[in-house]
Coordinates of C-alpha atoms in Angstrom, one line a residue:
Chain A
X1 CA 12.8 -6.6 -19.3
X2 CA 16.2 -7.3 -18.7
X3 CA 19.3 -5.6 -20.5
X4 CA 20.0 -8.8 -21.8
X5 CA 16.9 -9.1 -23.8
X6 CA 17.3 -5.8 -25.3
X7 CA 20.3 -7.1 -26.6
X8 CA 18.7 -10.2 -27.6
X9 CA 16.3 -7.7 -30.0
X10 CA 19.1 -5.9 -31.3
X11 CA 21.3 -8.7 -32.6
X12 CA 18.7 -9.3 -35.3
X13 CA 20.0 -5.7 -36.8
X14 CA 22.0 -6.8 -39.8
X15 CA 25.8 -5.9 -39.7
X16 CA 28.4 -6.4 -42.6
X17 CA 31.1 -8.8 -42.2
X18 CA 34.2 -9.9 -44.5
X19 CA 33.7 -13.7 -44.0
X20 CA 37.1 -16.0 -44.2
X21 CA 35.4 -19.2 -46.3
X22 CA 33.3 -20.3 -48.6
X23 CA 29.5 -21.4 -48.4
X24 CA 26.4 -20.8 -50.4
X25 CA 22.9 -19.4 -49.3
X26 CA 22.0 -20.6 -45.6
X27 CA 18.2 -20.9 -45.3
X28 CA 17.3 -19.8 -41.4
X29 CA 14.4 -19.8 -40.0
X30 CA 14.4 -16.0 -40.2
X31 CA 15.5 -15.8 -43.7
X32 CA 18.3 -16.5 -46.4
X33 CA 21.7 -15.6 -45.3
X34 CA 24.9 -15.5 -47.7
X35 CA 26.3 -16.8 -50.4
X36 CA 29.7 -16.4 -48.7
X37 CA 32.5 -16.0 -50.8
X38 CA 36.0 -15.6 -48.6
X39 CA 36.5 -11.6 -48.6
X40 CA 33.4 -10.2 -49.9
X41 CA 31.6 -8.6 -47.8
X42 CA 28.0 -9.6 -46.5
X43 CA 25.5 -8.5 -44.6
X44 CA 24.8 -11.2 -42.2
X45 CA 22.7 -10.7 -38.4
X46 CA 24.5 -9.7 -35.3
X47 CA 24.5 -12.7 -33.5
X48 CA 25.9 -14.5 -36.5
X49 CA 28.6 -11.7 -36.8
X50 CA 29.1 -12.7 -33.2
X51 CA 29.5 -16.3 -33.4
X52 CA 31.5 -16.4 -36.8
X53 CA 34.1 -13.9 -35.0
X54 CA 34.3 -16.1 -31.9
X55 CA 35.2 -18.8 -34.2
X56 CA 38.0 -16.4 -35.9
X57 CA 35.4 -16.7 -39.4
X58 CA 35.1 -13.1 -40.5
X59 CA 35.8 -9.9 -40.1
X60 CA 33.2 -7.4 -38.7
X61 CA 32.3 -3.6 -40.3
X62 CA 32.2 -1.4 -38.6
X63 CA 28.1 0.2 -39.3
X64 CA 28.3 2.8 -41.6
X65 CA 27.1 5.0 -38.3
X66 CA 30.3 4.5 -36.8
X67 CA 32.5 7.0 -37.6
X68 CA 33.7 9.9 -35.4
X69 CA 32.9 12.8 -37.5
X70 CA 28.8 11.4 -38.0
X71 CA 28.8 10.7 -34.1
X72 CA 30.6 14.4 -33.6
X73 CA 27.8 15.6 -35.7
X74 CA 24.7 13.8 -33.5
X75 CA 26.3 14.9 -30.7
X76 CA 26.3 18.3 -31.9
X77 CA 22.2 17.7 -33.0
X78 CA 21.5 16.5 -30.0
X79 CA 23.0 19.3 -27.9
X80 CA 21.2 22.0 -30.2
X81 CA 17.4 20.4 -29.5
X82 CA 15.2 20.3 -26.8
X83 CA 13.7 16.9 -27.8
X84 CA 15.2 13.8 -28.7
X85 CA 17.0 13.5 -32.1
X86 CA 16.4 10.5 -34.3
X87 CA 19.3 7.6 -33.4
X88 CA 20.7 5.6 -36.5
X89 CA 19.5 2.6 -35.1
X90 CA 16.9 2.1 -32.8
X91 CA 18.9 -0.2 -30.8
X92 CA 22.1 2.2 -31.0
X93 CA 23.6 1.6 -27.6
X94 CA 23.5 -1.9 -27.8
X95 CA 24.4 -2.6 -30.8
X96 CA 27.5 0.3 -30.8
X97 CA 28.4 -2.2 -27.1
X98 CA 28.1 -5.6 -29.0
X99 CA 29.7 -4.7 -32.1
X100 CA 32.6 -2.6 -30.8
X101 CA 33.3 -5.4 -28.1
X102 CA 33.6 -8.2 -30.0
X103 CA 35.2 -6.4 -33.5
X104 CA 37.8 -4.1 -31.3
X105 CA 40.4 -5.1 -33.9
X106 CA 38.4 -5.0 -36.9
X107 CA 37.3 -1.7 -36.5
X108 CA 39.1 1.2 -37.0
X109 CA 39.5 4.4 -34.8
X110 CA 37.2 1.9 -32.0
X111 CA 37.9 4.2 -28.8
X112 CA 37.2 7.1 -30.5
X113 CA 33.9 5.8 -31.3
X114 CA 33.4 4.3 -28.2
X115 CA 33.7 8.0 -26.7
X116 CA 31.4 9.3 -28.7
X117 CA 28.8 6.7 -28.2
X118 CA 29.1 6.8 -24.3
X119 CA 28.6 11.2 -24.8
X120 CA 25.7 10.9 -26.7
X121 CA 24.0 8.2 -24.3
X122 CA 25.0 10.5 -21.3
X123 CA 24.2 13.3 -23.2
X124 CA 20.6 11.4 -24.0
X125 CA 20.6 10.5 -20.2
X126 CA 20.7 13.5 -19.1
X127 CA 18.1 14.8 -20.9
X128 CA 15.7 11.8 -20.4
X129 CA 15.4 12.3 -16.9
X130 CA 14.9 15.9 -16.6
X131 CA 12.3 15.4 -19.1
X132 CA 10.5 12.2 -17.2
X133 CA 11.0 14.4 -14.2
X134 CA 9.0 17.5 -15.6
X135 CA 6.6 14.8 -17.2
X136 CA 5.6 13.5 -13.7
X137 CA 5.5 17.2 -11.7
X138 CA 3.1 18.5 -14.9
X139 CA 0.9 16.3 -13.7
X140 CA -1.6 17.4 -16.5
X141 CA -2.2 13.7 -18.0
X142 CA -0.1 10.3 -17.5
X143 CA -0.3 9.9 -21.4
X144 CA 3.4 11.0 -23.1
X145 CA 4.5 10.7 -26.7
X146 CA 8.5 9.1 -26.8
X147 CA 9.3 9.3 -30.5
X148 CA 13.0 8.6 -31.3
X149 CA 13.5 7.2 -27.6
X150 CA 15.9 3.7 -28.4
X151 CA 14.8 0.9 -27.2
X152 CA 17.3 0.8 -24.2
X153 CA 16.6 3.9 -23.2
X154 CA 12.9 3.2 -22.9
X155 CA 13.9 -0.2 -20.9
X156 CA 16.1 2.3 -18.4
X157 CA 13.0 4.0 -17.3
X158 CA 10.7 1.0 -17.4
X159 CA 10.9 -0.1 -13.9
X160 CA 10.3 3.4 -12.0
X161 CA 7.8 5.9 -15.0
X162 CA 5.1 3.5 -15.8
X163 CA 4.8 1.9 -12.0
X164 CA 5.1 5.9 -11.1
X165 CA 2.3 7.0 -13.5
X166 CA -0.2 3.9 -12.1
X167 CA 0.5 5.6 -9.0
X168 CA -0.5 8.5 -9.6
X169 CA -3.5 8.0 -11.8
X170 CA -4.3 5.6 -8.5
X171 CA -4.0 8.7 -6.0
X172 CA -6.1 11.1 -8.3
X173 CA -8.8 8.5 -8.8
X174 CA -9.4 8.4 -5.6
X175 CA -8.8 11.5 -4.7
X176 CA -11.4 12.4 -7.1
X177 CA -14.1 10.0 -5.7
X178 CA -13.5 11.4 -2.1
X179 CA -14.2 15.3 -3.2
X180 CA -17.4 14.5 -4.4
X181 CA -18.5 12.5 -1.0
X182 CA -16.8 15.4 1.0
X183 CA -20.1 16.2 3.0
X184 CA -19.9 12.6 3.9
X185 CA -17.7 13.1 7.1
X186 CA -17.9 9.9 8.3
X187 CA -16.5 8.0 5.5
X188 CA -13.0 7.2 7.0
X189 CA -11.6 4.8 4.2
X190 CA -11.0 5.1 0.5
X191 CA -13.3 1.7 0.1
X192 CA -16.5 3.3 2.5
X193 CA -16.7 6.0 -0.1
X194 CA -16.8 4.2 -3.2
X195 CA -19.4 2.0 -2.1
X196 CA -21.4 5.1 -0.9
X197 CA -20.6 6.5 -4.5
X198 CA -21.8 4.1 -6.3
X199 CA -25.2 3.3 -4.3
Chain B
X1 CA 21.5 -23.6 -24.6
X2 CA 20.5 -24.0 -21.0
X3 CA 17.2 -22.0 -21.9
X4 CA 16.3 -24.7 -24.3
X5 CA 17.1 -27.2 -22.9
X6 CA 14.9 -26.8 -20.0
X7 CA 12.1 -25.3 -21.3
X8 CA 11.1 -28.7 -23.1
X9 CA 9.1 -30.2 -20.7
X10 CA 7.5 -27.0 -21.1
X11 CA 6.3 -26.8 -24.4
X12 CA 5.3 -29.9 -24.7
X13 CA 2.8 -29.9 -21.6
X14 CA 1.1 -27.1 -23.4
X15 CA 0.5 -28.7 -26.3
X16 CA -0.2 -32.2 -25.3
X17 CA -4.1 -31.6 -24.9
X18 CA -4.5 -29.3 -27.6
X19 CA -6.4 -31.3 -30.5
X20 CA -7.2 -28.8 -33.4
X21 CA -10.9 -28.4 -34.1
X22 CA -12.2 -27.7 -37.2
X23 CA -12.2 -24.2 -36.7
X24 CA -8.9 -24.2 -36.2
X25 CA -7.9 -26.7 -39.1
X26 CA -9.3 -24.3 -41.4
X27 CA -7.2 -21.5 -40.2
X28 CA -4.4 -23.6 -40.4
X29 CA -4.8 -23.4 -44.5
X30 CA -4.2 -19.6 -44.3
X31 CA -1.3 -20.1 -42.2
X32 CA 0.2 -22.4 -44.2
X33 CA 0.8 -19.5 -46.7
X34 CA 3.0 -17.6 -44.3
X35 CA 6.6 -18.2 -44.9
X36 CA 8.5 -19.2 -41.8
X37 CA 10.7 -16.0 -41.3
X38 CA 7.4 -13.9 -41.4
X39 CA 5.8 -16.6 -38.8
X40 CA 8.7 -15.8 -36.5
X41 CA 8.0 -12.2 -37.0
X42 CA 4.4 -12.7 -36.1
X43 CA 5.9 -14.6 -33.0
X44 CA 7.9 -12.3 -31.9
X45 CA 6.0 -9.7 -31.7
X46 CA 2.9 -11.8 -29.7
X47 CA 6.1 -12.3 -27.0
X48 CA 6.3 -8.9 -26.9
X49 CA 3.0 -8.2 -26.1
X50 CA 2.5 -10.9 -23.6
X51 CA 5.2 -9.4 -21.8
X52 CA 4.2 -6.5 -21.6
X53 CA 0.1 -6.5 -21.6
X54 CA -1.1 -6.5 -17.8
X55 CA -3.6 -9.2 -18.9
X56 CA -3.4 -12.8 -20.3
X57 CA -4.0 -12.2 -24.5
X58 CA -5.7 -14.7 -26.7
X59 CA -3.5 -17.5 -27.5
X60 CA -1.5 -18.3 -30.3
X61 CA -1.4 -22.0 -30.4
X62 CA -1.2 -22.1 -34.1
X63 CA 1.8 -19.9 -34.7
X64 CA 3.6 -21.3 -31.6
X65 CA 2.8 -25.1 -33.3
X66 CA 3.6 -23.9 -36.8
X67 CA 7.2 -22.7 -35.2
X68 CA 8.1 -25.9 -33.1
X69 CA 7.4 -27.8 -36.1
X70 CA 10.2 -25.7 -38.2
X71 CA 12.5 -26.5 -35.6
X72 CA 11.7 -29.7 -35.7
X73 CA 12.6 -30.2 -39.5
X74 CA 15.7 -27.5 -39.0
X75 CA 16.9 -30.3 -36.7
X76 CA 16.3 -33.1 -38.6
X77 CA 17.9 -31.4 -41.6
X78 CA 21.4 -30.5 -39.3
X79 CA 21.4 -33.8 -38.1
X80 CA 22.2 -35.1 -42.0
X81 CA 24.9 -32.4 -42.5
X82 CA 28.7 -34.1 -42.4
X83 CA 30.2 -33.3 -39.0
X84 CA 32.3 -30.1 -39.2
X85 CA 29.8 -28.1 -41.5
X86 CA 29.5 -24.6 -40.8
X87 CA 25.7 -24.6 -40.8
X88 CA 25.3 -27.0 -38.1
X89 CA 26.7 -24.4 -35.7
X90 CA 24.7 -21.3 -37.2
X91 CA 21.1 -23.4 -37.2
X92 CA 22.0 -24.7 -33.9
X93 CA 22.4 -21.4 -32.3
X94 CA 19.2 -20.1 -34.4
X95 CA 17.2 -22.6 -32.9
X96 CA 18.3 -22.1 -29.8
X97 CA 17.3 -18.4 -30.2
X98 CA 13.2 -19.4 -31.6
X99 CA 13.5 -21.4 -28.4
X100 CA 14.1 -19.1 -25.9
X101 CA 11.5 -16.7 -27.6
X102 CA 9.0 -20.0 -27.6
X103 CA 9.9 -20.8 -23.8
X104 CA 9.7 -17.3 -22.4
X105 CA 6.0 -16.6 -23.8
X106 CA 4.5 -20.0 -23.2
X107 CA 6.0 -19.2 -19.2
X108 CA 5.0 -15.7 -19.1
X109 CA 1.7 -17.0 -20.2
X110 CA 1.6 -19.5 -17.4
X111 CA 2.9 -16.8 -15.0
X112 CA -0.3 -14.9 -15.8
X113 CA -2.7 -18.0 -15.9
X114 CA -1.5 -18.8 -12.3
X115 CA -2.1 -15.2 -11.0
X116 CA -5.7 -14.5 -12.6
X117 CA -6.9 -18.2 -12.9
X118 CA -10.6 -17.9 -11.3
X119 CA -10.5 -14.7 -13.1
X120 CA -9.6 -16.1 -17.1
X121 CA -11.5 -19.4 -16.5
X122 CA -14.4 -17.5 -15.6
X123 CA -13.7 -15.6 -18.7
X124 CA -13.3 -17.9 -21.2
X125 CA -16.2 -20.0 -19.6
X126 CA -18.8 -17.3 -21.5
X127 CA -16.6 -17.1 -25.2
X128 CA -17.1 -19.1 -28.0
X129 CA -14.6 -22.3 -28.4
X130 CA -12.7 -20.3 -31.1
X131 CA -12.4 -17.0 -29.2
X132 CA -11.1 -18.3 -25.9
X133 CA -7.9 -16.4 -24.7
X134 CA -6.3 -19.8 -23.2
X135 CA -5.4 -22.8 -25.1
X136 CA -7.2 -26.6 -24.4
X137 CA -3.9 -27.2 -22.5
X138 CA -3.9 -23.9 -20.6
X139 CA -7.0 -24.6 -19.5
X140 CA -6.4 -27.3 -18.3
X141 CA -3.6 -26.2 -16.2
X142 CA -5.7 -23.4 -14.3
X143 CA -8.0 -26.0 -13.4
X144 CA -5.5 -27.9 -11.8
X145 CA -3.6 -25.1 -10.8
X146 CA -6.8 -24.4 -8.3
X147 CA -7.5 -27.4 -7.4
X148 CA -4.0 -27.8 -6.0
X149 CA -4.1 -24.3 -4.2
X150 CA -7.5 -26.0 -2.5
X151 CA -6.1 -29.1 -1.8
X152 CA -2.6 -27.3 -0.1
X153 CA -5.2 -24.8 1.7
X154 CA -7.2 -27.8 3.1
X155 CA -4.6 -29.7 4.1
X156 CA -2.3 -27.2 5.9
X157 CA -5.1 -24.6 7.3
X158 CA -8.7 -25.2 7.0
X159 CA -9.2 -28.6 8.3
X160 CA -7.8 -27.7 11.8
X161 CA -10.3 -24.5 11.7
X162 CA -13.9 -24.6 13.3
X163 CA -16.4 -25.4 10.8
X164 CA -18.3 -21.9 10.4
X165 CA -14.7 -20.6 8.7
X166 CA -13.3 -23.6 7.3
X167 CA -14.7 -22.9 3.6
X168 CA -12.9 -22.1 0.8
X169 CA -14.0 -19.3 -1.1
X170 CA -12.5 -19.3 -5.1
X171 CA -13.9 -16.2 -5.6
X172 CA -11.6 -14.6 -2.6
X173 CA -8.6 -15.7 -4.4
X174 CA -10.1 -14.2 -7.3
X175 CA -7.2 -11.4 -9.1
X176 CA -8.0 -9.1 -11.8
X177 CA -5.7 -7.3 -14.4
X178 CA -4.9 -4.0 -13.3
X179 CA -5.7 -2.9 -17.3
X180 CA -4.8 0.8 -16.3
X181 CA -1.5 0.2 -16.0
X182 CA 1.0 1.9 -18.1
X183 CA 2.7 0.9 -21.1
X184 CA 5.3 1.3 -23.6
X185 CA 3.6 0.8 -27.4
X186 CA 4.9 1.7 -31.2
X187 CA 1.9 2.3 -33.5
X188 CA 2.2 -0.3 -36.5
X189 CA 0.3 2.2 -38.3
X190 CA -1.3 6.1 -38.1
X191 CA -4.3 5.6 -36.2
X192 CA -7.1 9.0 -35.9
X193 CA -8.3 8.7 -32.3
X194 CA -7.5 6.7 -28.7
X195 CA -9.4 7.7 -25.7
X196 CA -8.0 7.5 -23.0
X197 CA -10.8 7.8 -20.1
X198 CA -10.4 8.0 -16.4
X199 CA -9.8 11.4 -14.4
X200 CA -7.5 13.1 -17.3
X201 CA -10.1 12.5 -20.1
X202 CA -8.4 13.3 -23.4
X203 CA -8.0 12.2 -27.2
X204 CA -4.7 11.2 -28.6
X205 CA -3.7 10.1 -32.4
X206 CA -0.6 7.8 -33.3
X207 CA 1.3 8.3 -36.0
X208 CA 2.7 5.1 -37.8
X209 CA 5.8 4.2 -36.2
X210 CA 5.3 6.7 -33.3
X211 CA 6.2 5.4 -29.7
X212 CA 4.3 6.4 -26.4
X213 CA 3.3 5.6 -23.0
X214 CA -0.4 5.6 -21.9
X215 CA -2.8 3.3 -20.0
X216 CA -3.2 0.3 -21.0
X217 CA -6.7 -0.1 -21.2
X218 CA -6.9 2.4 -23.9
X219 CA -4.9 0.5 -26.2
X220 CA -5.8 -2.9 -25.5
X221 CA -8.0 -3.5 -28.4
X222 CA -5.6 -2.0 -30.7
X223 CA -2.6 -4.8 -29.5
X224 CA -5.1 -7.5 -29.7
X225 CA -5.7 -6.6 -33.5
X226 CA -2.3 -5.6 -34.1
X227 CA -2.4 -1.8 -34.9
X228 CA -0.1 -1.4 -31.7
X229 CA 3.2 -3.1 -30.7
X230 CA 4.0 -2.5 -27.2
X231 CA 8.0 -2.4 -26.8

């Protein structure tokens, strides 16, 4: 899956905005948004967040996640544990990205935030791949549990675990079959045995 | 925008050919009952799956028909708003969002239909007309799908080869899922025991909302009634 489609999954997250007009309920497809009065805040989706502000339409708020001395606080969590701690939101990167992009002036204290958000993916990172790395060398099972693991974390290791992990349950399959045909010296290919296996 | 725009020729060659039966019809009362925000819930989370399932999963003509027709009357209903409304922008974009999500299955779903054709057709040949995994449609383009690849075959290779080895042979084309590949999946709910066979035989419970990676194959039934979301 591309970035770009994680993102697409994370601008459904609601966010609050201050809108600058007037307008009652909006009936999407995916639900009711609004009434909109000018200056009252509402809780609209990301990508409508997104568009409004484009158009200079509203205000964005900041999540109430995003605030140096919470994100301190994770960061100090997740340096304390061995596993993964549980993010705010399970698209936290992407929506921290998105939201402090397009509402840089809205939000207050934004590059601090910023800071934090980058430590606590690197920090997450980090500790993702020396854990994927001792997942693979264990080599007991290719089965892993992955709670609290956001979704863009789990798309930055889709294209090399799972590929690895066929692999590997490929090589031990047939390494398997061949161990058990061992007196059988003159099987010379991987295919030659499992048809001798099987008949 | 883009996405949209040309992905229409898309879905409407795979619906063209897809009458309802009555088995269908009568499903269609119970999914008239779903409201449309659930429906695109339901939708997204079939695009999902058919993402990321190794093999092609039954189809989902109904929900996929129920959702074009929303846009349908979403677009009829911008088009009668005064020009400069603020809502013809905002359901503009949302469709344009249901349509990428539309486009993107029905293609991975063709993707997959291309790749394992002798294999699904074959498939579908021995389930009931209400349990086959491809639409009428879908169907339909395997079938022709192959009879091109034949036809480009015989006219570029085999009919300049000596007889004894100028056959075509479907069932050498023939592709299989690999359905112990590995992937990603959140439990929609606690479920007791999975059993994941093979060399590292072992028994594994998920927790509701739990996230984890393991074969395929021992999951499969589980995304195909829903207990599991792979992510």
């Amino acid at each position: 899956m591309e970035p770009s489609e994680v993102e697409f999954l994370g601008e459904k997250k609601m966010v609050s905005i201050v809108p600058h007009f007037s307008s009652g309920i909006i009936h999407l497809i995916s639900g009711p948004v609004g009434p909109f009065r000018a200056n009252l805040p509402v809780k609209v989706p990301i990508w409508l967040a997104l568009n409004l502000k484009q158009q200079q339409k509203c205000r964005i708020l900041a999540q109430d996640w995003m605030d140096t001395e919470n994100l301190n606080e994770l960061i100090e969590k997740e340096k304390g544990e061995k596993l993964f701690t549980e993010m705010p939101s399970d698209h936290f990167m992407d929506e921290a990205q998105m939201l402090l992009t397009a509402g840089a002036d809205d939000i207050p204290d934004v590059d601090n935030i910023r800071t934090a958000v980058k430590d606590i993916w690197d920090l997450r990172n980090a500790k993702l791949r020396s854990s994927v790395i001792a997942f693979v060398k264990n080599q007991g099972s290719t089965y892993a549990k992955l709670d609290h693991l956001t979704a863009m974390e789990i798309n930055s290791i889709r294209s090399l675990l799972p590929e690895t992990l066929n692999v590997m349950l490929q090589i031990e399959e047939s390494g398997k079959s061949s161990t058990s045909t061992e007196s059988q010296q003159f099987s010379s290919t991987l295919d030659t045995t499992h048809s001798q296996n099987q008949s | 925008m883009d996405v949209s725009n040309d992905s229409n020729g898309l879905d409407n060659s795979a619906f063209e050919n897809g009458g309802l039966n009555d088995a269908e019809a009568e499903f269609e009362s119970d999914e008239e009952e779903l409201t449309s925000d659930k429906a695109l819930q339901v939708l997204e989370s079939a695009w999902l799956n058919e993402k990321f399932a190794p093999e092609l999963l039954p189809h989902q003509q109904l929900l996929v028909e129920c959702m074009v027709q929303q846009i349908k009357h979403m677009e009829e209903n911008v088009q009668r708003l005064t020009k400069g409304d603020i809502r013809i922008n905002i359901h503009t974009m949302e469709i344009c969002r249901i349509r990428f999500i539309i486009s993107s299955y029905l293609r991975k779903r063709l993707d997959k239909i291309e790749e394992f054709a002798v294999h699904l057709l074959k498939e579908d040949a021995r389930r009931s007309p209400d349990e086959k995994y491809m639409t009428t449609a879908e169907a339909q383009f395997a079938r022709d799908y192959l009879t091109n690849i034949e036809k480009l075959f015989e006219t570029v290779a085999l009919q300049h080869m000596p007889q004894r080895c100028a056959n075509f042979d479907l069932d050498a084309i023939s592709m299989e899922p690999n359905l112990k590949k590995h992937v990603f999946a959140r439990a929609n709910k606690d479920i007791p025991t999975i059993l994941i066979s093979g060399v590292h035989e072992m028994e594994v419970s998920f927790a509701k909302g739990s996230q984890h990676i393991i074969q395929y194959s021992a999951i499969a039934h589980l995304v195909k009634d829903g207990s599991v979301q792979l992510i």
